[in-house]
Structure formats: C-alpha cells, structure tokens
Amino acid sequence: AQSVDQPDAHVTLYEGASLELRCSYSYSAAPYLFWYVQYPGQSLQFLLKYITGDAVVKGTKGFEAEFRKSNSSFNLKKSPAHWSDSAKYFCALEAPGSNAKLTFGKGTKLSVKS
Amino acid sequence: GALVYQYPRRTICKSGTSMRMECQAVGFQATSVAWYRQSPQKTFELIALSTVNSAIKYEQNFTQEKFPISHPNLSFSSMTVLNAYLEDRGLYLCGAGQANSDYTFGSGTRLLVI
C-alpha cells in the first residue's frame, strides 16, 4: 500500500521569503509524484509532476519540486513567495500501472503575509 | 485544450434524499474517470475509478449501492449520492483522463446536506 505524508498542516511566511512545503511518501517501487494547489472555494489545479529523470521538476506558477529517493521526499519550493500563493497544497502519489489512481496527502495550508 | 466540466457547482439536498452530479470531458476522450471526495477539513479520497471496457472499481468504504456511477461514453460520466446524510457533505471531484496521461480535474460539485 502507498501513502503520502505532509507533516505540516499550516505554513505561514512573509512575502518575499522562500517557501518549502514538505512531502514524503511510502511506496515499494518508483512512484509518480504530483503537486496540486487548491485555492479557497475552488478545485484542484495541477502544479507539477515527477515521473523519472532529473530530480528537480519545474512546474507552473514558478514552483519547482525536488525528488529525493534517499529519504522518499518530494518537497515543493518557490522563491520568492507571493501573497497570491496563499492556498492549500496537496502532494499526491500515483503507482505506475494503477491507471492514474492518485493517493493524496492531507494537504498543507500556506499563508503568505504581505 | 483538455477541459472537464462538472455540474452542478453547488447543491443542497435534504438528508435522506439523493443527488446526481455530472462530469463532461471536452477536447479529449475520457477513457478513465475517477471520482474523489474531499470531506470538510480532509484530503481527497478516491471513491471509484471507471475505465472504458472495464468494471467500475470502488475503493474501500465506498460502494456502488451508495455511489452508483455511469460512464456511458468517452465524454461523460455521472455519479449519484444515494440517501445522502451529513457525512456525505463535501467537494466531489471528477478527474478524466486518457491512457498514459494525467487526469484533468473538474471544478467540483460541492454538496451540502441539511
């Protein structure tokens, strides 16, 4: 069975600072990894995904994520953060061959203060 | 581009009644449709995965008797929440995808049960 852990329920920082949202996963093989963002009252928007290859993946809205097999992590990063980045961020895992079934973490609510 | 429309966006139903929600894929053929639920303050849980020419697969804690799904063609799917109660409230998300591609998510149907 696979799982995704986002240990930080809330992250608060000031505009201009660097943000890093943590995500770790548990899966027996090489997973596909995703980050999605949910703005208040809205649905999910795709940010980026990791399939294979370069450990650093660049996505939309200036975000990037780094895959680290050594500690099973896939942290989301952006610098500098902007107040409009305030939202809830979800890390998700797909087991290859599962027909795109996603397992989501509990999400991290990011608040960027101006 | 690939778009997924979900309707209604919001709905209210009385406890014990049923509510049907729909999902429309535009610009691509949705060979797979995944229905997720985000209960208040929680993450997204997969309800079921529907793939053309295969039986609909329900996840643990979700049943066809409670959440019947229809996927009659490559552009449309619907799901009904039968006999809805308070614990069924939340955001229901439809994701549609093609073979070997990621899901595109709709804007969701927010269900309130009173």
PDB file of C-alpha atoms in Angstrom:
ATOM      1  CA  ALA A   1       0.000   0.000   0.000  1.00  0.00           C
ATOM      2  CA  GLN A   2       1.149   3.522  -0.632  1.00  0.00           C
ATOM      3  CA  SER A   3       0.821   6.626   1.454  1.00  0.00           C
ATOM      4  CA  VAL A   4       1.709  10.294   1.339  1.00  0.00           C
ATOM      5  CA  ASP A   5       2.587  12.372   4.349  1.00  0.00           C
ATOM      6  CA  GLN A   6       2.527  16.136   4.503  1.00  0.00           C
ATOM      7  CA  PRO A   7       3.697  16.776   8.053  1.00  0.00           C
ATOM      8  CA  ASP A   8       2.876  20.472   8.163  1.00  0.00           C
ATOM      9  CA  ALA A   9      -0.824  21.279   8.334  1.00  0.00           C
ATOM     10  CA  HIS A  10      -0.097  25.007   8.207  1.00  0.00           C
ATOM     11  CA  VAL A  11       2.833  27.078   6.986  1.00  0.00           C
ATOM     12  CA  THR A  12       2.968  30.847   7.371  1.00  0.00           C
ATOM     13  CA  LEU A  13       5.600  33.141   5.942  1.00  0.00           C
ATOM     14  CA  TYR A  14       6.053  36.657   4.663  1.00  0.00           C
ATOM     15  CA  GLU A  15       6.002  37.713   1.059  1.00  0.00           C
ATOM     16  CA  GLY A  16       9.466  37.577  -0.445  1.00  0.00           C
ATOM     17  CA  ALA A  17      10.617  34.676   1.663  1.00  0.00           C
ATOM     18  CA  SER A  18      11.435  31.270   0.254  1.00  0.00           C
ATOM     19  CA  LEU A  19       8.845  28.596   0.734  1.00  0.00           C
ATOM     20  CA  GLU A  20       9.314  24.880   1.025  1.00  0.00           C
ATOM     21  CA  LEU A  21       6.421  22.530   1.643  1.00  0.00           C
ATOM     22  CA  ARG A  22       7.333  19.075   2.792  1.00  0.00           C
ATOM     23  CA  CYS A  23       6.073  15.828   1.361  1.00  0.00           C
ATOM     24  CA  SER A  24       7.236  12.307   1.997  1.00  0.00           C
ATOM     25  CA  TYR A  25       5.871   9.106   0.589  1.00  0.00           C
ATOM     26  CA  SER A  26       5.825   5.423   1.171  1.00  0.00           C
ATOM     27  CA  TYR A  27       5.822   3.112  -1.812  1.00  0.00           C
ATOM     28  CA  SER A  28       7.718  -0.037  -2.593  1.00  0.00           C
ATOM     29  CA  ALA A  29       8.833   0.966  -6.071  1.00  0.00           C
ATOM     30  CA  ALA A  30       9.393   4.156  -8.046  1.00  0.00           C
ATOM     31  CA  PRO A  31       6.256   6.286  -7.876  1.00  0.00           C
ATOM     32  CA  TYR A  32       4.959   9.137  -9.927  1.00  0.00           C
ATOM     33  CA  LEU A  33       4.643  12.214  -7.744  1.00  0.00           C
ATOM     34  CA  PHE A  34       2.472  15.274  -8.101  1.00  0.00           C
ATOM     35  CA  TRP A  35       1.751  18.591  -6.516  1.00  0.00           C
ATOM     36  CA  TYR A  36      -1.650  20.266  -6.773  1.00  0.00           C
ATOM     37  CA  VAL A  37      -2.939  23.563  -5.399  1.00  0.00           C
ATOM     38  CA  GLN A  38      -6.425  24.342  -4.157  1.00  0.00           C
ATOM     39  CA  TYR A  39      -7.397  27.978  -3.798  1.00  0.00           C
ATOM     40  CA  PRO A  40     -10.201  28.774  -1.345  1.00  0.00           C
ATOM     41  CA  GLY A  41     -13.534  27.568  -2.623  1.00  0.00           C
ATOM     42  CA  GLN A  42     -12.020  26.091  -5.757  1.00  0.00           C
ATOM     43  CA  SER A  43     -10.987  22.754  -7.120  1.00  0.00           C
ATOM     44  CA  LEU A  44      -7.559  21.300  -7.718  1.00  0.00           C
ATOM     45  CA  GLN A  45      -5.053  22.798 -10.095  1.00  0.00           C
ATOM     46  CA  PHE A  46      -2.051  20.881 -11.344  1.00  0.00           C
ATOM     47  CA  LEU A  47       1.349  22.350 -10.476  1.00  0.00           C
ATOM     48  CA  LEU A  48       3.913  19.749 -11.478  1.00  0.00           C
ATOM     49  CA  LYS A  49       4.772  16.082 -11.575  1.00  0.00           C
ATOM     50  CA  TYR A  50       7.776  13.813 -11.373  1.00  0.00           C
ATOM     51  CA  ILE A  51       7.945  10.678 -13.470  1.00  0.00           C
ATOM     52  CA  THR A  52      11.623   9.975 -13.949  1.00  0.00           C
ATOM     53  CA  GLY A  53      14.816  11.752 -14.892  1.00  0.00           C
ATOM     54  CA  ASP A  54      16.020  14.998 -13.373  1.00  0.00           C
ATOM     55  CA  ALA A  55      15.374  15.215  -9.674  1.00  0.00           C
ATOM     56  CA  VAL A  56      14.250  18.821  -9.882  1.00  0.00           C
ATOM     57  CA  VAL A  57      10.978  19.338 -11.674  1.00  0.00           C
ATOM     58  CA  LYS A  58       9.738  22.758 -12.689  1.00  0.00           C
ATOM     59  CA  GLY A  59       6.045  23.468 -12.827  1.00  0.00           C
ATOM     60  CA  THR A  60       3.527  26.232 -13.242  1.00  0.00           C
ATOM     61  CA  LYS A  61       3.331  29.480 -11.257  1.00  0.00           C
ATOM     62  CA  GLY A  62       7.073  29.435 -10.596  1.00  0.00           C
ATOM     63  CA  PHE A  63       7.063  26.315  -8.451  1.00  0.00           C
ATOM     64  CA  GLU A  64       9.549  23.501  -8.511  1.00  0.00           C
ATOM     65  CA  ALA A  65       9.936  20.293  -6.572  1.00  0.00           C
ATOM     66  CA  GLU A  66      12.885  18.087  -5.799  1.00  0.00           C
ATOM     67  CA  PHE A  67      12.625  14.324  -5.746  1.00  0.00           C
ATOM     68  CA  ARG A  68      14.934  12.680  -3.236  1.00  0.00           C
ATOM     69  CA  LYS A  69      14.884   8.940  -3.345  1.00  0.00           C
ATOM     70  CA  SER A  70      17.248   8.698  -0.372  1.00  0.00           C
ATOM     71  CA  ASN A  71      14.629   9.972   2.028  1.00  0.00           C
ATOM     72  CA  SER A  72      11.491   9.429  -0.066  1.00  0.00           C
ATOM     73  CA  SER A  73      10.691  13.094  -0.264  1.00  0.00           C
ATOM     74  CA  PHE A  74       9.244  15.410  -2.866  1.00  0.00           C
ATOM     75  CA  ASN A  75       9.298  18.910  -1.384  1.00  0.00           C
ATOM     76  CA  LEU A  76       7.722  21.846  -3.164  1.00  0.00           C
ATOM     77  CA  LYS A  77       9.701  25.081  -3.410  1.00  0.00           C
ATOM     78  CA  LYS A  78       9.296  28.614  -4.613  1.00  0.00           C
ATOM     79  CA  SER A  79      11.312  31.760  -4.171  1.00  0.00           C
ATOM     80  CA  PRO A  80      10.204  34.391  -3.573  1.00  0.00           C
ATOM     81  CA  ALA A  81       6.733  33.644  -2.287  1.00  0.00           C
ATOM     82  CA  HIS A  82       3.896  35.979  -3.166  1.00  0.00           C
ATOM     83  CA  TRP A  83       0.704  36.669  -1.230  1.00  0.00           C
ATOM     84  CA  SER A  84      -1.254  35.124  -4.107  1.00  0.00           C
ATOM     85  CA  ASP A  85       0.411  31.785  -3.332  1.00  0.00           C
ATOM     86  CA  SER A  86      -1.788  31.503  -0.261  1.00  0.00           C
ATOM     87  CA  ALA A  87      -3.737  28.300  -0.773  1.00  0.00           C
ATOM     88  CA  LYS A  88      -3.799  24.667   0.230  1.00  0.00           C
ATOM     89  CA  TYR A  89      -1.228  22.434  -1.418  1.00  0.00           C
ATOM     90  CA  PHE A  90      -1.593  18.720  -1.914  1.00  0.00           C
ATOM     91  CA  CYS A  91       1.117  16.221  -2.664  1.00  0.00           C
ATOM     92  CA  ALA A  92      -0.025  13.066  -4.422  1.00  0.00           C
ATOM     93  CA  LEU A  93       1.409   9.743  -5.476  1.00  0.00           C
ATOM     94  CA  GLU A  94       0.480   7.502  -8.361  1.00  0.00           C
ATOM     95  CA  ALA A  95       1.627   3.926  -8.508  1.00  0.00           C
ATOM     96  CA  PRO A  96       2.729   3.234 -12.087  1.00  0.00           C
ATOM     97  CA  GLY A  97       0.248   0.955 -13.767  1.00  0.00           C
ATOM     98  CA  SER A  98      -2.559   1.887 -11.404  1.00  0.00           C
ATOM     99  CA  ASN A  99      -4.409   3.711 -14.166  1.00  0.00           C
ATOM    100  CA  ALA A 100      -3.655   7.105 -12.700  1.00  0.00           C
ATOM    101  CA  LYS A 101      -5.138   6.417  -9.286  1.00  0.00           C
ATOM    102  CA  LEU A 102      -3.870   9.165  -7.014  1.00  0.00           C
ATOM    103  CA  THR A 103      -3.230   8.926  -3.305  1.00  0.00           C
ATOM    104  CA  PHE A 104      -3.261  12.374  -1.749  1.00  0.00           C
ATOM    105  CA  GLY A 105      -1.598  13.731   1.343  1.00  0.00           C
ATOM    106  CA  LYS A 106      -3.663  15.684   3.845  1.00  0.00           C
ATOM    107  CA  GLY A 107      -2.511  18.974   2.405  1.00  0.00           C
ATOM    108  CA  THR A 108      -0.603  21.975   3.730  1.00  0.00           C
ATOM    109  CA  LYS A 109      -2.323  25.300   4.092  1.00  0.00           C
ATOM    110  CA  LEU A 110       0.057  28.047   3.101  1.00  0.00           C
ATOM    111  CA  SER A 111      -0.481  31.602   4.257  1.00  0.00           C
ATOM    112  CA  VAL A 112       1.746  34.266   2.764  1.00  0.00           C
ATOM    113  CA  LYS A 113       1.547  37.578   4.549  1.00  0.00           C
ATOM    114  CA  SER A 114       2.244  40.816   2.715  1.00  0.00           C
TER     115      SER A 114
ATOM    116  CA  GLY B   1      -7.008  22.085 -24.546  1.00  0.00           C
ATOM    117  CA  ALA B   2      -8.451  19.437 -22.315  1.00  0.00           C
ATOM    118  CA  LEU B   3     -11.235  20.623 -20.058  1.00  0.00           C
ATOM    119  CA  VAL B   4     -13.530  18.915 -17.609  1.00  0.00           C
ATOM    120  CA  TYR B   5     -16.830  20.443 -16.621  1.00  0.00           C
ATOM    121  CA  GLN B   6     -18.713  19.410 -13.554  1.00  0.00           C
ATOM    122  CA  TYR B   7     -22.246  20.397 -12.654  1.00  0.00           C
ATOM    123  CA  PRO B   8     -23.842  21.485 -10.585  1.00  0.00           C
ATOM    124  CA  ARG B   9     -21.138  23.540  -8.916  1.00  0.00           C
ATOM    125  CA  ARG B  10     -23.044  23.590  -5.651  1.00  0.00           C
ATOM    126  CA  THR B  11     -26.088  21.794  -4.433  1.00  0.00           C
ATOM    127  CA  ILE B  12     -28.093  21.341  -1.285  1.00  0.00           C
ATOM    128  CA  CYS B  13     -30.138  18.272  -0.566  1.00  0.00           C
ATOM    129  CA  LYS B  14     -32.244  17.187   2.327  1.00  0.00           C
ATOM    130  CA  SER B  15     -30.993  14.392   4.495  1.00  0.00           C
ATOM    131  CA  GLY B  16     -32.114  11.049   3.122  1.00  0.00           C
ATOM    132  CA  THR B  17     -32.568  12.226  -0.441  1.00  0.00           C
ATOM    133  CA  SER B  18     -30.328  11.612  -3.423  1.00  0.00           C
ATOM    134  CA  MET B  19     -28.289  13.869  -5.597  1.00  0.00           C
ATOM    135  CA  ARG B  20     -26.794  13.315  -9.038  1.00  0.00           C
ATOM    136  CA  MET B  21     -23.696  15.069 -10.324  1.00  0.00           C
ATOM    137  CA  GLU B  22     -22.274  15.084 -13.805  1.00  0.00           C
ATOM    138  CA  CYS B  23     -18.872  15.280 -15.420  1.00  0.00           C
ATOM    139  CA  GLN B  24     -18.198  16.276 -19.018  1.00  0.00           C
ATOM    140  CA  ALA B  25     -14.860  15.959 -20.798  1.00  0.00           C
ATOM    141  CA  VAL B  26     -14.236  18.414 -23.605  1.00  0.00           C
ATOM    142  CA  GLY B  27     -11.429  18.245 -26.108  1.00  0.00           C
ATOM    143  CA  PHE B  28     -10.335  14.710 -25.382  1.00  0.00           C
ATOM    144  CA  GLN B  29     -11.632  11.213 -24.887  1.00  0.00           C
ATOM    145  CA  ALA B  30     -12.031  10.292 -21.259  1.00  0.00           C
ATOM    146  CA  THR B  31     -11.150   6.629 -21.228  1.00  0.00           C
ATOM    147  CA  SER B  32     -10.840   6.807 -17.445  1.00  0.00           C
ATOM    148  CA  VAL B  33     -12.873   8.779 -14.958  1.00  0.00           C
ATOM    149  CA  ALA B  34     -12.025   8.991 -11.277  1.00  0.00           C
ATOM    150  CA  TRP B  35     -14.396  10.333  -8.653  1.00  0.00           C
ATOM    151  CA  TYR B  36     -12.939  11.764  -5.449  1.00  0.00           C
ATOM    152  CA  ARG B  37     -14.474  13.240  -2.336  1.00  0.00           C
ATOM    153  CA  GLN B  38     -12.970  15.890  -0.107  1.00  0.00           C
ATOM    154  CA  SER B  39     -14.827  15.930   3.179  1.00  0.00           C
ATOM    155  CA  PRO B  40     -14.567  19.091   5.293  1.00  0.00           C
ATOM    156  CA  GLN B  41     -11.026  19.638   6.590  1.00  0.00           C
ATOM    157  CA  LYS B  42      -9.817  16.439   4.954  1.00  0.00           C
ATOM    158  CA  THR B  43      -7.917  15.348   1.878  1.00  0.00           C
ATOM    159  CA  PHE B  44      -9.197  13.833  -1.315  1.00  0.00           C
ATOM    160  CA  GLU B  45     -10.343  10.233  -1.123  1.00  0.00           C
ATOM    161  CA  LEU B  46     -10.844   8.151  -4.215  1.00  0.00           C
ATOM    162  CA  ILE B  47     -14.401   6.855  -4.438  1.00  0.00           C
ATOM    163  CA  ALA B  48     -14.133   4.843  -7.613  1.00  0.00           C
ATOM    164  CA  LEU B  49     -12.310   4.540 -10.881  1.00  0.00           C
ATOM    165  CA  SER B  50     -14.198   3.921 -14.105  1.00  0.00           C
ATOM    166  CA  THR B  51     -12.339   2.742 -17.177  1.00  0.00           C
ATOM    167  CA  VAL B  52     -13.938   2.066 -20.519  1.00  0.00           C
ATOM    168  CA  ASN B  53     -14.428  -1.641 -21.159  1.00  0.00           C
ATOM    169  CA  SER B  54     -13.740  -2.473 -17.531  1.00  0.00           C
ATOM    170  CA  ALA B  55     -15.883  -2.768 -14.454  1.00  0.00           C
ATOM    171  CA  ILE B  56     -16.051   0.258 -12.203  1.00  0.00           C
ATOM    172  CA  LYS B  57     -13.735  -0.276  -9.277  1.00  0.00           C
ATOM    173  CA  TYR B  58     -14.808   1.104  -5.920  1.00  0.00           C
ATOM    174  CA  GLU B  59     -12.415   1.825  -3.104  1.00  0.00           C
ATOM    175  CA  GLN B  60     -12.816   0.515   0.399  1.00  0.00           C
ATOM    176  CA  ASN B  61     -15.540   2.380   2.286  1.00  0.00           C
ATOM    177  CA  PHE B  62     -17.368   3.276  -0.925  1.00  0.00           C
ATOM    178  CA  THR B  63     -19.939   1.085  -2.639  1.00  0.00           C
ATOM    179  CA  GLN B  64     -21.904   1.016  -5.833  1.00  0.00           C
ATOM    180  CA  GLU B  65     -25.068   0.836  -3.773  1.00  0.00           C
ATOM    181  CA  LYS B  66     -24.302   4.204  -2.239  1.00  0.00           C
ATOM    182  CA  PHE B  67     -22.461   5.911  -5.109  1.00  0.00           C
ATOM    183  CA  PRO B  68     -23.682   4.471  -8.407  1.00  0.00           C
ATOM    184  CA  ILE B  69     -21.603   5.672 -11.329  1.00  0.00           C
ATOM    185  CA  SER B  70     -22.394   5.775 -15.023  1.00  0.00           C
ATOM    186  CA  HIS B  71     -19.756   6.155 -17.733  1.00  0.00           C
ATOM    187  CA  PRO B  72     -21.729   5.606 -20.939  1.00  0.00           C
ATOM    188  CA  ASN B  73     -19.289   7.166 -23.388  1.00  0.00           C
ATOM    189  CA  LEU B  74     -15.871   8.754 -23.707  1.00  0.00           C
ATOM    190  CA  SER B  75     -17.008  12.235 -22.778  1.00  0.00           C
ATOM    191  CA  PHE B  76     -19.482  11.839 -19.944  1.00  0.00           C
ATOM    192  CA  SER B  77     -19.821  10.356 -16.502  1.00  0.00           C
ATOM    193  CA  SER B  78     -22.269  10.808 -13.686  1.00  0.00           C
ATOM    194  CA  MET B  79     -22.362   9.785 -10.072  1.00  0.00           C
ATOM    195  CA  THR B  80     -25.270   9.774  -7.669  1.00  0.00           C
ATOM    196  CA  VAL B  81     -25.065  10.073  -3.918  1.00  0.00           C
ATOM    197  CA  LEU B  82     -27.961   7.961  -2.713  1.00  0.00           C
ATOM    198  CA  ASN B  83     -29.657   8.564   0.603  1.00  0.00           C
ATOM    199  CA  ALA B  84     -27.320  11.403   1.485  1.00  0.00           C
ATOM    200  CA  TYR B  85     -26.547  12.200   5.089  1.00  0.00           C
ATOM    201  CA  LEU B  86     -24.415  14.717   6.873  1.00  0.00           C
ATOM    202  CA  GLU B  87     -21.245  12.664   6.495  1.00  0.00           C
ATOM    203  CA  ASP B  88     -21.646  12.782   2.713  1.00  0.00           C
ATOM    204  CA  ARG B  89     -21.155  16.519   2.512  1.00  0.00           C
ATOM    205  CA  GLY B  90     -18.047  17.823   0.835  1.00  0.00           C
ATOM    206  CA  LEU B  91     -16.484  18.541  -2.520  1.00  0.00           C
ATOM    207  CA  TYR B  92     -16.882  15.833  -5.130  1.00  0.00           C
ATOM    208  CA  LEU B  93     -14.225  15.942  -7.775  1.00  0.00           C
ATOM    209  CA  CYS B  94     -14.241  14.311 -11.172  1.00  0.00           C
ATOM    210  CA  GLY B  95     -10.964  13.621 -12.913  1.00  0.00           C
ATOM    211  CA  ALA B  96     -10.930  12.466 -16.503  1.00  0.00           C
ATOM    212  CA  GLY B  97      -8.006  11.093 -18.411  1.00  0.00           C
ATOM    213  CA  GLN B  98      -6.759   9.163 -21.356  1.00  0.00           C
ATOM    214  CA  ALA B  99      -4.472   6.171 -21.402  1.00  0.00           C
ATOM    215  CA  ASN B 100      -0.960   7.082 -20.293  1.00  0.00           C
ATOM    216  CA  SER B 101      -1.865  10.663 -19.457  1.00  0.00           C
ATOM    217  CA  ASP B 102      -2.657  12.564 -16.303  1.00  0.00           C
ATOM    218  CA  TYR B 103      -6.098  13.396 -15.125  1.00  0.00           C
ATOM    219  CA  THR B 104      -7.686  16.736 -15.766  1.00  0.00           C
ATOM    220  CA  PHE B 105      -9.904  17.699 -12.869  1.00  0.00           C
ATOM    221  CA  GLY B 106     -13.207  19.474 -12.977  1.00  0.00           C
ATOM    222  CA  SER B 107     -14.130  22.330 -10.708  1.00  0.00           C
ATOM    223  CA  GLY B 108     -16.017  20.000  -8.406  1.00  0.00           C
ATOM    224  CA  THR B 109     -19.535  19.717  -7.069  1.00  0.00           C
ATOM    225  CA  ARG B 110     -19.936  20.950  -3.530  1.00  0.00           C
ATOM    226  CA  LEU B 111     -22.644  19.043  -1.686  1.00  0.00           C
ATOM    227  CA  LEU B 112     -24.349  20.370   1.393  1.00  0.00           C
ATOM    228  CA  VAL B 113     -26.749  18.107   3.249  1.00  0.00           C
ATOM    229  CA  ILE B 114     -29.351  19.652   5.525  1.00  0.00           C
TER     230      ILE B 114
END
